CSV table of N, CA and C and ligand atoms in Angstrom, one decimal:
chain,number,residue,atom,x,y,z
L,90,MET,N,6.8,-82.1,-23.6
L,90,MET,CA,7.7,-81.6,-22.6
L,90,MET,C,8.1,-80.0,-22.7
L,91,LEU,N,8.1,-79.5,-23.8
L,91,LEU,CA,8.2,-78.2,-24.0
L,91,LEU,C,7.3,-77.5,-23.4
L,92,TYR,N,5.8,-78.2,-23.8
L,92,TYR,CA,4.5,-77.4,-23.2
L,92,TYR,C,4.9,-77.3,-21.5
L,93,PHE,N,5.2,-78.4,-21.0
L,93,PHE,CA,5.4,-78.4,-19.6
L,93,PHE,C,6.4,-77.7,-19.0
L,94,THR,N,7.5,-77.5,-20.0
L,94,THR,CA,8.6,-76.5,-19.2
L,94,THR,C,8.0,-75.0,-19.4
L,95,ARG,N,7.4,-74.7,-20.5
L,95,ARG,CA,6.8,-73.3,-20.4
L,95,ARG,C,5.7,-73.1,-19.6
L,96,THR,N,5.0,-74.0,-19.3
L,96,THR,CA,3.9,-73.8,-18.2
L,96,THR,C,4.6,-73.5,-16.7
L,97,ALA,N,5.7,-74.5,-16.6
L,97,ALA,CA,6.3,-74.4,-15.3
L,97,ALA,C,7.1,-72.9,-15.2
L,98,ALA,N,7.8,-72.6,-16.3
L,98,ALA,CA,8.2,-71.2,-16.2
L,98,ALA,C,7.2,-70.2,-16.0
L,99,GLY,N,6.0,-70.2,-16.7
L,99,GLY,CA,5.1,-69.4,-16.6
L,99,GLY,C,4.7,-69.2,-15.3
L,100,LEU,N,4.6,-70.4,-14.5
L,100,LEU,CA,4.0,-70.5,-13.0
L,100,LEU,C,5.0,-69.7,-12.2
L,101,LEU,N,6.4,-70.0,-12.4
L,101,LEU,CA,7.4,-69.4,-11.7
L,101,LEU,C,7.3,-67.9,-11.7
L,102,VAL,N,7.2,-67.4,-13.1
L,102,VAL,CA,6.9,-65.9,-13.2
L,102,VAL,C,6.0,-65.5,-12.3
L,103,MET,N,4.8,-66.0,-12.3
L,103,MET,CA,3.7,-65.7,-11.7
L,103,MET,C,3.8,-65.7,-10.1
L,104,LEU,N,4.4,-66.8,-9.9
L,104,LEU,CA,4.6,-66.7,-8.5
L,104,LEU,C,5.5,-65.7,-8.1
L,105,SER,N,6.5,-65.3,-8.7
L,105,SER,CA,7.4,-64.3,-8.3
L,105,SER,C,6.8,-62.9,-8.3
L,106,ILE,N,6.0,-62.7,-9.0
L,106,ILE,CA,5.0,-61.6,-9.3
L,106,ILE,C,4.3,-61.4,-8.0
L,107,VAL,N,3.6,-62.6,-7.6
L,107,VAL,CA,2.8,-62.5,-6.6
L,107,VAL,C,3.5,-62.2,-5.3
L,108,LEU,N,4.8,-63.1,-5.0
L,108,LEU,CA,5.4,-62.6,-3.7
L,108,LEU,C,5.9,-61.2,-3.7
L,109,THR,N,6.6,-60.9,-4.8
L,109,THR,CA,7.1,-59.6,-4.8
L,109,THR,C,6.0,-58.6,-4.4
L,110,GLY,N,4.8,-58.7,-5.0
L,110,GLY,CA,3.7,-58.0,-4.7
L,110,GLY,C,3.3,-58.0,-3.4
L,111,CYS,N,3.4,-59.1,-2.6
L,111,CYS,CA,3.0,-59.0,-1.2
L,111,CYS,C,4.1,-58.4,-0.5
L,112,ASN,N,5.3,-58.3,-0.8
L,112,ASN,CA,6.5,-57.7,0.0
L,112,ASN,C,6.2,-56.3,-0.1
L,113,ASP,N,5.8,-55.8,-1.1
L,113,ASP,CA,5.6,-54.3,-1.4
L,113,ASP,C,4.6,-53.8,-0.4
L,114,ASP,N,3.6,-54.7,-0.2
L,114,ASP,CA,2.3,-54.0,0.6
L,114,ASP,C,2.8,-54.3,2.2
L,115,ASP,N,3.8,-55.0,2.4
L,115,ASP,CA,4.2,-54.9,3.7
L,115,ASP,C,4.7,-53.9,4.3
L,116,PRO,N,4.3,-53.3,5.4
L,116,PRO,CA,4.9,-52.1,6.1
L,116,PRO,C,6.2,-52.3,6.5
L,117,VAL,N,7.0,-51.4,6.2
L,117,VAL,CA,8.5,-51.6,6.7
L,117,VAL,C,8.7,-51.2,7.9
L,118,GLY,N,9.4,-52.1,8.6
L,118,GLY,CA,9.5,-51.8,10.2
L,118,GLY,C,10.8,-50.8,10.4
L,119,PRO,N,11.0,-50.4,11.5
L,119,PRO,CA,12.3,-49.4,11.6
L,119,PRO,C,13.4,-50.1,11.5
L,120,ASP,N,14.5,-49.5,11.1
L,120,ASP,CA,15.8,-50.2,11.2
L,120,ASP,C,16.3,-50.4,12.5
L,121,PRO,N,17.2,-51.4,12.8
L,121,PRO,CA,17.7,-51.9,14.2
L,121,PRO,C,18.1,-50.5,14.7
L,122,GLY,N,17.9,-50.1,16.0
L,122,GLY,CA,18.3,-48.9,16.8
L,122,GLY,C,17.6,-47.6,16.3
L,123,GLU,N,16.7,-47.8,15.5
L,123,GLU,CA,16.0,-46.5,14.9
L,123,GLU,C,14.7,-46.3,15.8
L,124,ASP,N,14.5,-45.2,16.2
L,124,ASP,CA,13.0,-45.1,17.3
L,124,ASP,C,11.9,-45.5,16.2
L,125,VAL,N,11.0,-46.0,16.7
L,125,VAL,CA,9.6,-46.2,16.0
L,125,VAL,C,8.9,-45.0,15.8
L,126,SER,N,8.6,-44.9,14.6
L,126,SER,CA,7.8,-43.7,14.2
L,126,SER,C,6.3,-44.0,14.0
L,127,PHE,N,5.4,-43.3,14.6
L,127,PHE,CA,3.8,-43.4,14.3
L,127,PHE,C,3.4,-43.4,13.0
L,128,SER,N,3.7,-42.3,12.3
L,128,SER,CA,3.4,-42.3,10.8
L,128,SER,C,4.1,-43.2,10.0
L,129,GLN,N,5.3,-43.2,10.1
L,129,GLN,CA,6.0,-44.4,9.1
L,129,GLN,C,5.9,-45.7,9.4
L,130,HIS,N,5.8,-46.2,10.8
L,130,HIS,CA,5.9,-47.6,10.9
L,130,HIS,C,4.3,-48.1,11.7
L,131,VAL,N,3.9,-47.4,12.4
L,131,VAL,CA,2.8,-48.0,13.2
L,131,VAL,C,1.4,-47.8,12.3
L,132,LEU,N,1.2,-46.5,11.8
L,132,LEU,CA,-0.1,-46.2,11.1
L,132,LEU,C,-0.1,-47.3,9.9
L,133,PRO,N,0.8,-47.6,9.2
L,133,PRO,CA,0.8,-48.7,8.2
L,133,PRO,C,0.2,-49.9,8.7
L,134,ILE,N,0.7,-50.3,9.9
L,134,ILE,CA,0.2,-51.6,10.1
L,134,ILE,C,-1.3,-51.6,10.3
L,135,PHE,N,-1.8,-50.5,11.0
L,135,PHE,CA,-3.3,-50.5,11.2
L,135,PHE,C,-4.0,-50.6,10.0
L,136,GLN,N,-3.5,-49.7,9.0
L,136,GLN,CA,-3.9,-49.6,7.6
L,136,GLN,C,-4.0,-51.1,7.0
L,137,GLN,N,-2.8,-51.8,6.9
L,137,GLN,CA,-2.7,-53.0,6.4
L,137,GLN,C,-4.0,-54.1,7.0
L,138,HIS,N,-4.0,-54.0,8.3
L,138,HIS,CA,-4.9,-54.9,9.1
L,138,HIS,C,-6.5,-54.2,9.0
L,139,GLY,N,-6.7,-53.5,8.3
L,139,GLY,CA,-8.1,-52.9,8.5
L,139,GLY,C,-8.6,-52.1,9.6
L,140,CYS,N,-7.8,-52.0,10.6
L,140,CYS,CA,-8.1,-51.4,11.9
L,140,CYS,C,-8.8,-49.9,11.4
L,141,THR,N,-8.2,-49.1,10.5
L,141,THR,CA,-8.5,-47.6,10.3
L,141,THR,C,-9.8,-47.7,9.4
L,142,ASP,N,-10.1,-49.0,8.8
L,142,ASP,CA,-11.5,-49.0,8.2
L,142,ASP,C,-12.6,-48.9,9.2
L,143,CYS,N,-12.4,-49.4,10.4
L,143,CYS,CA,-13.5,-49.5,11.5
L,143,CYS,C,-13.3,-48.4,12.5
L,144,HIS,N,-12.0,-48.0,12.8
L,144,HIS,CA,-11.9,-47.2,13.7
L,144,HIS,C,-10.9,-46.0,12.9
L,145,GLY,N,-11.5,-45.1,12.0
L,145,GLY,CA,-10.9,-44.3,11.2
L,145,GLY,C,-11.9,-43.2,10.8
L,146,ALA,N,-11.7,-42.4,9.8
L,146,ALA,CA,-12.2,-41.4,9.3
L,146,ALA,C,-14.0,-41.6,9.1
L,147,THR,N,-14.1,-42.6,8.5
L,147,THR,CA,-15.3,-43.0,8.1
L,147,THR,C,-16.4,-43.7,9.0
L,148,LEU,N,-15.8,-44.5,9.9
L,148,LEU,CA,-16.4,-45.3,10.9
L,148,LEU,C,-15.4,-45.3,12.1
L,149,GLN,N,-16.4,-45.2,13.1
L,149,GLN,CA,-15.6,-45.1,14.7
L,149,GLN,C,-16.1,-46.0,15.5
L,150,GLU,N,-15.9,-47.4,15.2
L,150,GLU,CA,-16.5,-48.5,16.1
L,150,GLU,C,-16.0,-48.2,17.6
L,151,ASN,N,-17.1,-48.3,18.7
L,151,ASN,CA,-16.9,-47.9,20.0
L,151,ASN,C,-16.2,-46.3,20.2
L,152,ASN,N,-16.5,-45.5,19.2
L,152,ASN,CA,-15.8,-44.0,19.1
L,152,ASN,C,-14.5,-44.0,19.2
L,153,LEU,N,-13.8,-45.3,18.6
L,153,LEU,CA,-12.2,-45.2,18.6
L,153,LEU,C,-11.8,-44.8,17.3
L,154,ARG,N,-10.7,-44.0,17.3
L,154,ARG,CA,-10.0,-43.9,16.0
L,154,ARG,C,-8.5,-44.2,16.3
L,155,VAL,N,-7.8,-45.0,15.4
L,155,VAL,CA,-6.4,-45.2,15.7
L,155,VAL,C,-5.5,-44.6,14.6
L,156,ASP,N,-6.1,-43.4,13.9
L,156,ASP,CA,-5.4,-42.8,12.9
L,156,ASP,C,-4.8,-41.8,13.2
L,157,SER,N,-4.7,-41.4,14.6
L,157,SER,CA,-4.0,-40.0,15.1
L,157,SER,C,-3.5,-40.7,16.5
L,158,VAL,N,-2.4,-40.2,17.0
L,158,VAL,CA,-2.0,-40.4,18.4
L,158,VAL,C,-2.7,-39.7,19.3
L,159,GLU,N,-3.3,-38.5,19.2
L,159,GLU,CA,-4.3,-37.9,19.9
L,159,GLU,C,-5.7,-38.7,20.2
L,160,ARG,N,-6.0,-39.2,19.2
L,160,ARG,CA,-7.3,-40.0,19.6
L,160,ARG,C,-7.1,-41.3,20.3
L,161,LEU,N,-5.9,-41.9,19.9
L,161,LEU,CA,-5.4,-43.1,20.7
L,161,LEU,C,-5.2,-42.8,22.1
L,162,LEU,N,-4.9,-41.6,22.4
L,162,LEU,CA,-4.6,-41.3,23.9
L,162,LEU,C,-5.9,-41.1,24.6
L,163,ILE,N,-7.0,-40.5,23.6
L,163,ILE,CA,-8.3,-40.6,24.1
L,163,ILE,C,-9.0,-41.9,24.4
L,164,GLY,N,-8.9,-42.6,23.4
L,164,GLY,CA,-9.4,-44.3,23.2
L,164,GLY,C,-10.7,-44.4,23.0
L,165,GLY,N,-11.5,-45.4,23.4
L,165,GLY,CA,-12.7,-45.8,23.1
L,165,GLY,C,-13.7,-45.7,24.3
L,166,ASP,N,-14.8,-46.1,24.1
L,166,ASP,CA,-15.9,-46.0,24.9
L,166,ASP,C,-16.0,-46.8,26.1
L,167,GLN,N,-15.1,-48.1,25.8
L,167,GLN,CA,-15.2,-49.1,26.9
L,167,GLN,C,-14.0,-49.3,27.7
L,168,LEU,N,-12.8,-49.2,27.1
L,168,LEU,CA,-11.5,-49.2,27.6
L,168,LEU,C,-10.7,-48.0,28.0
L,169,GLY,N,-11.3,-47.1,27.9
L,169,GLY,CA,-10.6,-45.7,27.9
L,169,GLY,C,-9.3,-45.4,27.1
L,170,PRO,N,-8.5,-44.6,27.4
L,170,PRO,CA,-7.2,-44.4,26.7
L,170,PRO,C,-6.5,-45.8,26.1
L,171,ALA,N,-6.5,-45.8,25.0
L,171,ALA,CA,-6.2,-47.0,24.2
L,171,ALA,C,-4.5,-47.2,24.3
L,172,VAL,N,-3.7,-46.2,24.6
L,172,VAL,CA,-2.3,-46.2,24.6
L,172,VAL,C,-2.0,-45.5,26.0
L,173,ILE,N,-1.3,-46.5,26.8
L,173,ILE,CA,-0.8,-45.7,28.0
L,173,ILE,C,0.8,-45.5,27.8
L,174,PRO,N,1.3,-44.2,27.6
L,174,PRO,CA,2.7,-44.2,27.1
L,174,PRO,C,3.5,-44.8,28.2
L,175,GLY,N,4.5,-45.6,27.4
L,175,GLY,CA,5.7,-46.1,28.4
L,175,GLY,C,5.3,-47.5,28.8
L,176,ASN,N,4.0,-48.0,28.6
L,176,ASN,CA,3.5,-49.5,29.3
L,176,ASN,C,2.6,-49.9,28.1
L,177,ALA,N,3.2,-50.7,27.3
L,177,ALA,CA,2.7,-51.4,26.1
L,177,ALA,C,1.7,-52.5,26.8
L,178,GLU,N,2.2,-53.2,27.7
L,178,GLU,CA,1.6,-54.4,28.1
L,178,GLU,C,0.3,-54.1,28.7
L,179,GLU,N,-0.1,-52.7,29.4
L,179,GLU,CA,-1.3,-52.4,30.1
L,179,GLU,C,-2.0,-51.7,29.1
L,180,SER,N,-1.7,-51.5,28.0
L,180,SER,CA,-2.3,-50.6,26.8
L,180,SER,C,-3.5,-51.5,26.1
L,181,PRO,N,-4.8,-50.9,26.4
L,181,PRO,CA,-5.8,-51.7,25.9
L,181,PRO,C,-5.6,-52.1,24.3
L,182,LEU,N,-5.0,-51.1,23.6
L,182,LEU,CA,-4.6,-51.2,22.2
L,182,LEU,C,-3.8,-52.6,22.1
L,183,ILE,N,-2.9,-52.8,22.9
L,183,ILE,CA,-2.3,-54.1,22.7
L,183,ILE,C,-3.0,-55.4,23.1
L,184,ARG,N,-3.6,-55.0,24.2
L,184,ARG,CA,-4.3,-56.1,24.9
L,184,ARG,C,-5.6,-56.6,24.0
L,185,GLN,N,-6.1,-55.7,23.2
L,185,GLN,CA,-7.3,-56.1,22.6
L,185,GLN,C,-6.8,-56.8,21.3
L,186,MET,N,-5.7,-56.7,20.9
L,186,MET,CA,-5.2,-57.8,19.7
L,186,MET,C,-4.7,-59.1,20.2
L,187,SER,N,-4.6,-59.2,21.6
L,187,SER,CA,-4.0,-60.5,22.1
L,187,SER,C,-5.2,-61.6,22.0
L,188,ALA,N,-4.8,-62.7,22.4
L,188,ALA,CA,-5.8,-64.1,22.3
L,188,ALA,C,-6.8,-63.9,23.4
L,189,ASN,N,-6.3,-63.2,24.4
L,189,ASN,CA,-7.5,-62.9,25.4
L,189,ASN,C,-7.9,-61.4,25.5
L,190,PRO,N,-8.6,-60.8,24.7
L,190,PRO,CA,-8.9,-59.4,24.9
L,190,PRO,C,-9.7,-58.9,25.9
L,191,PRO,N,-9.6,-58.0,26.6
L,191,PRO,CA,-10.5,-57.5,27.6
L,191,PRO,C,-12.0,-57.1,27.3
L,192,LEU,N,-12.1,-57.2,26.0
L,192,LEU,CA,-13.4,-56.5,25.5
L,192,LEU,C,-13.9,-57.3,24.4
L,193,GLY,N,-14.8,-57.9,24.4
L,193,GLY,CA,-15.4,-58.7,23.2
L,193,GLY,C,-14.4,-59.6,22.3
L,194,ASN,N,-14.3,-59.2,21.1
L,194,ASN,CA,-13.7,-60.0,20.1
L,194,ASN,C,-12.2,-59.5,20.1
L,195,ARG,N,-11.3,-60.5,19.6
L,195,ARG,CA,-9.8,-60.0,19.3
L,195,ARG,C,-9.8,-59.2,18.1
L,196,MET,N,-9.0,-58.1,18.3
L,196,MET,CA,-8.8,-57.3,16.9
L,196,MET,C,-7.5,-57.7,16.1
L,197,PRO,N,-7.9,-57.7,14.9
L,197,PRO,CA,-8.8,-56.9,14.0
L,197,PRO,C,-10.0,-58.0,13.9
L,198,LEU,N,-11.2,-57.3,14.3
L,198,LEU,CA,-12.6,-58.2,14.2
L,198,LEU,C,-12.6,-58.9,13.0
L,199,GLY,N,-12.9,-60.2,12.9
L,199,GLY,CA,-13.2,-61.0,11.8
L,199,GLY,C,-11.9,-61.2,10.8
L,200,MET,N,-10.7,-61.0,11.2
L,200,MET,CA,-9.6,-60.9,10.2
L,200,MET,C,-8.5,-61.7,10.9
L,201,SER,N,-7.5,-62.2,10.3
L,201,SER,CA,-6.2,-62.9,11.0
L,201,SER,C,-5.6,-61.9,11.9
L,202,PRO,N,-5.1,-62.5,13.1
L,202,PRO,CA,-4.2,-61.6,14.0
L,202,PRO,C,-3.1,-60.9,13.3
L,203,VAL,N,-2.9,-59.7,13.9
L,203,VAL,CA,-1.6,-58.8,13.7
L,203,VAL,C,-0.4,-59.7,13.9
L,204,PRO,N,0.5,-60.2,13.0
L,204,PRO,CA,1.7,-60.8,13.4
L,204,PRO,C,2.5,-60.2,14.6
L,205,GLU,N,3.0,-61.3,15.4
L,205,GLU,CA,3.9,-60.8,16.5
L,205,GLU,C,4.8,-59.8,16.2
L,206,SER,N,5.6,-60.0,15.1
L,206,SER,CA,6.5,-58.9,14.9
L,206,SER,C,6.1,-57.5,14.8
L,207,GLN,N,4.8,-57.4,14.2
L,207,GLN,CA,4.2,-56.0,13.9
L,207,GLN,C,3.7,-55.6,15.3
L,208,GLN,N,3.3,-56.5,16.1
L,208,GLN,CA,2.6,-56.0,17.3
L,208,GLN,C,4.0,-55.6,18.2
L,209,ASN,N,5.2,-56.1,18.0
L,209,ASN,CA,6.2,-55.6,18.7
L,209,ASN,C,6.7,-54.2,18.2
L,210,THR,N,6.5,-54.0,17.2
L,210,THR,CA,6.9,-52.6,16.6
L,210,THR,C,6.0,-51.7,17.2
L,211,ILE,N,4.6,-52.0,17.3
L,211,ILE,CA,3.7,-51.1,18.2
L,211,ILE,C,3.9,-50.9,19.5
L,212,ARG,N,4.5,-52.4,20.4
L,212,ARG,CA,4.8,-52.1,21.7
L,212,ARG,C,6.1,-51.3,21.9
L,213,ASP,N,7.1,-51.4,20.9
L,213,ASP,CA,8.2,-50.5,21.0
L,213,ASP,C,7.9,-48.8,20.9
L,214,TRP,N,6.9,-48.6,20.2
L,214,TRP,CA,6.7,-47.3,19.9
L,214,TRP,C,5.8,-46.8,21.1
L,215,ILE,N,5.1,-47.7,21.8
L,215,ILE,CA,4.3,-47.4,23.0
L,215,ILE,C,5.7,-46.7,24.3
L,216,ASN,N,6.3,-48.1,24.3
L,216,ASN,CA,7.4,-48.0,25.3
L,216,ASN,C,8.2,-46.8,24.9
L,217,GLU,N,8.6,-46.4,23.9
L,217,GLU,CA,9.4,-45.2,23.7
L,217,GLU,C,8.8,-43.9,24.0
L,218,GLY,N,7.3,-43.9,24.4
L,218,GLY,CA,6.7,-42.8,24.9
L,218,GLY,C,5.7,-42.4,23.9
L,219,ALA,N,5.2,-43.2,23.2
L,219,ALA,CA,4.1,-43.0,22.2
L,219,ALA,C,4.1,-41.6,21.8
L,220,GLU,N,5.2,-41.3,21.1
L,220,GLU,CA,5.2,-39.8,20.6
L,220,GLU,C,4.7,-39.5,19.3
L,221,ASP,N,4.1,-38.6,18.9
L,221,ASP,CA,3.4,-38.2,17.6
L,221,ASP,C,4.4,-37.8,16.8
L,222,ASN,N,5.1,-38.8,16.4
L,222,ASN,CA,6.3,-38.7,15.5
L,222,ASN,C,6.2,-39.3,14.0
H,508,HEC,C1,-14.5,-55.0,11.2
H,508,HEC,C2,-14.4,-53.7,12.2
H,508,HEC,C3,-13.3,-53.8,13.0
H,508,HEC,C4,-12.0,-53.7,12.9
H,508,HEC,C5,-11.2,-54.2,11.4
H,508,HEC,C6,-11.2,-53.5,13.9
H,508,HEC,N1,-12.0,-53.4,14.8
H,508,HEC,FE1,-11.3,-53.0,17.0
H,508,HEC,N2,-13.4,-52.9,17.3
H,508,HEC,C7,-14.6,-53.2,16.6
H,508,HEC,C8,-15.7,-53.3,17.3
H,508,HEC,C9,-17.3,-53.7,16.9
H,508,HEC,C10,-15.2,-53.1,18.6
H,508,HEC,C11,-16.2,-53.2,20.0
H,508,HEC,C12,-15.7,-54.5,20.9
H,508,HEC,C13,-16.2,-55.7,20.0
H,508,HEC,O1,-17.5,-55.8,19.5
H,508,HEC,O2,-15.6,-56.7,20.1
H,508,HEC,C14,-14.0,-52.7,18.7
H,508,HEC,C15,-13.2,-52.6,19.9
H,508,HEC,C16,-12.0,-52.2,19.9
H,508,HEC,C17,-11.3,-51.6,20.9
H,508,HEC,C18,-11.7,-51.3,22.4
H,508,HEC,C19,-12.3,-50.0,22.2
H,508,HEC,C20,-12.8,-49.5,23.4
H,508,HEC,O3,-14.2,-49.4,23.6
H,508,HEC,O4,-12.2,-48.9,24.4
H,508,HEC,C21,-9.9,-51.4,20.6
H,508,HEC,C22,-8.7,-50.8,21.5
H,508,HEC,C23,-9.8,-51.9,19.2
H,508,HEC,N3,-11.0,-52.2,18.8
H,508,HEC,C24,-8.5,-52.0,18.4
H,508,HEC,C25,-8.5,-52.4,16.8
H,508,HEC,C26,-7.4,-52.6,16.4
H,508,HEC,C27,-6.0,-52.3,16.8
H,508,HEC,C28,-7.7,-53.2,15.1
H,508,HEC,C29,-6.6,-53.7,14.0
H,508,HEC,C30,-5.7,-54.3,14.6
H,508,HEC,C31,-9.1,-53.0,15.2
H,508,HEC,N4,-9.6,-52.8,16.2
H,508,HEC,C32,-10.0,-53.6,14.1
H,508,HEC,C33,-14.5,-53.4,15.5
H,508,HEC,C34,-13.3,-53.5,14.5
């Protein structure tokens, strides 16, 4: 019984470490009413979901880079400008993360979809004018 209690306690400690660890990795969204910032809120989402691994400094699949606003506005080979300031729903960046992407595979390629709450943060940033902030 003592052994069981110790094991259970040990598992609880481990579980809480794992859970706390996950929370630390999750990008922090903007506070209510706060403008979305590209560098503070949007870029960390791209980093968490591997977008910057394939569309960043080392690799530029389809010539697209998502690690700068300037490059997002230029966009990729197939769909053109990835971001249309003020129009998230028409922006290829958002559409390519949806269940019906306009080109090839849903992004991030080969990984779990970006959660809706994080996609909404990106939508807000685009609809607020896609500023380099
Ligand atoms: C493992 C590599 C990989 C990852 C990770 C990845 N992409 Fe892609 N991306 C590609 C490839 C390859 C294409 C070309 C289309 C295809 O093959 O489906 C592409 C195409 C795109 C396009 C269209 C570019 C054009 O030609 O106009 C957009 C937008 C895009 N990705 C955004 C993203 C976003 C946002 C993420 C993260 C949520 C992401 N990608 C993650 C490999 C990747």
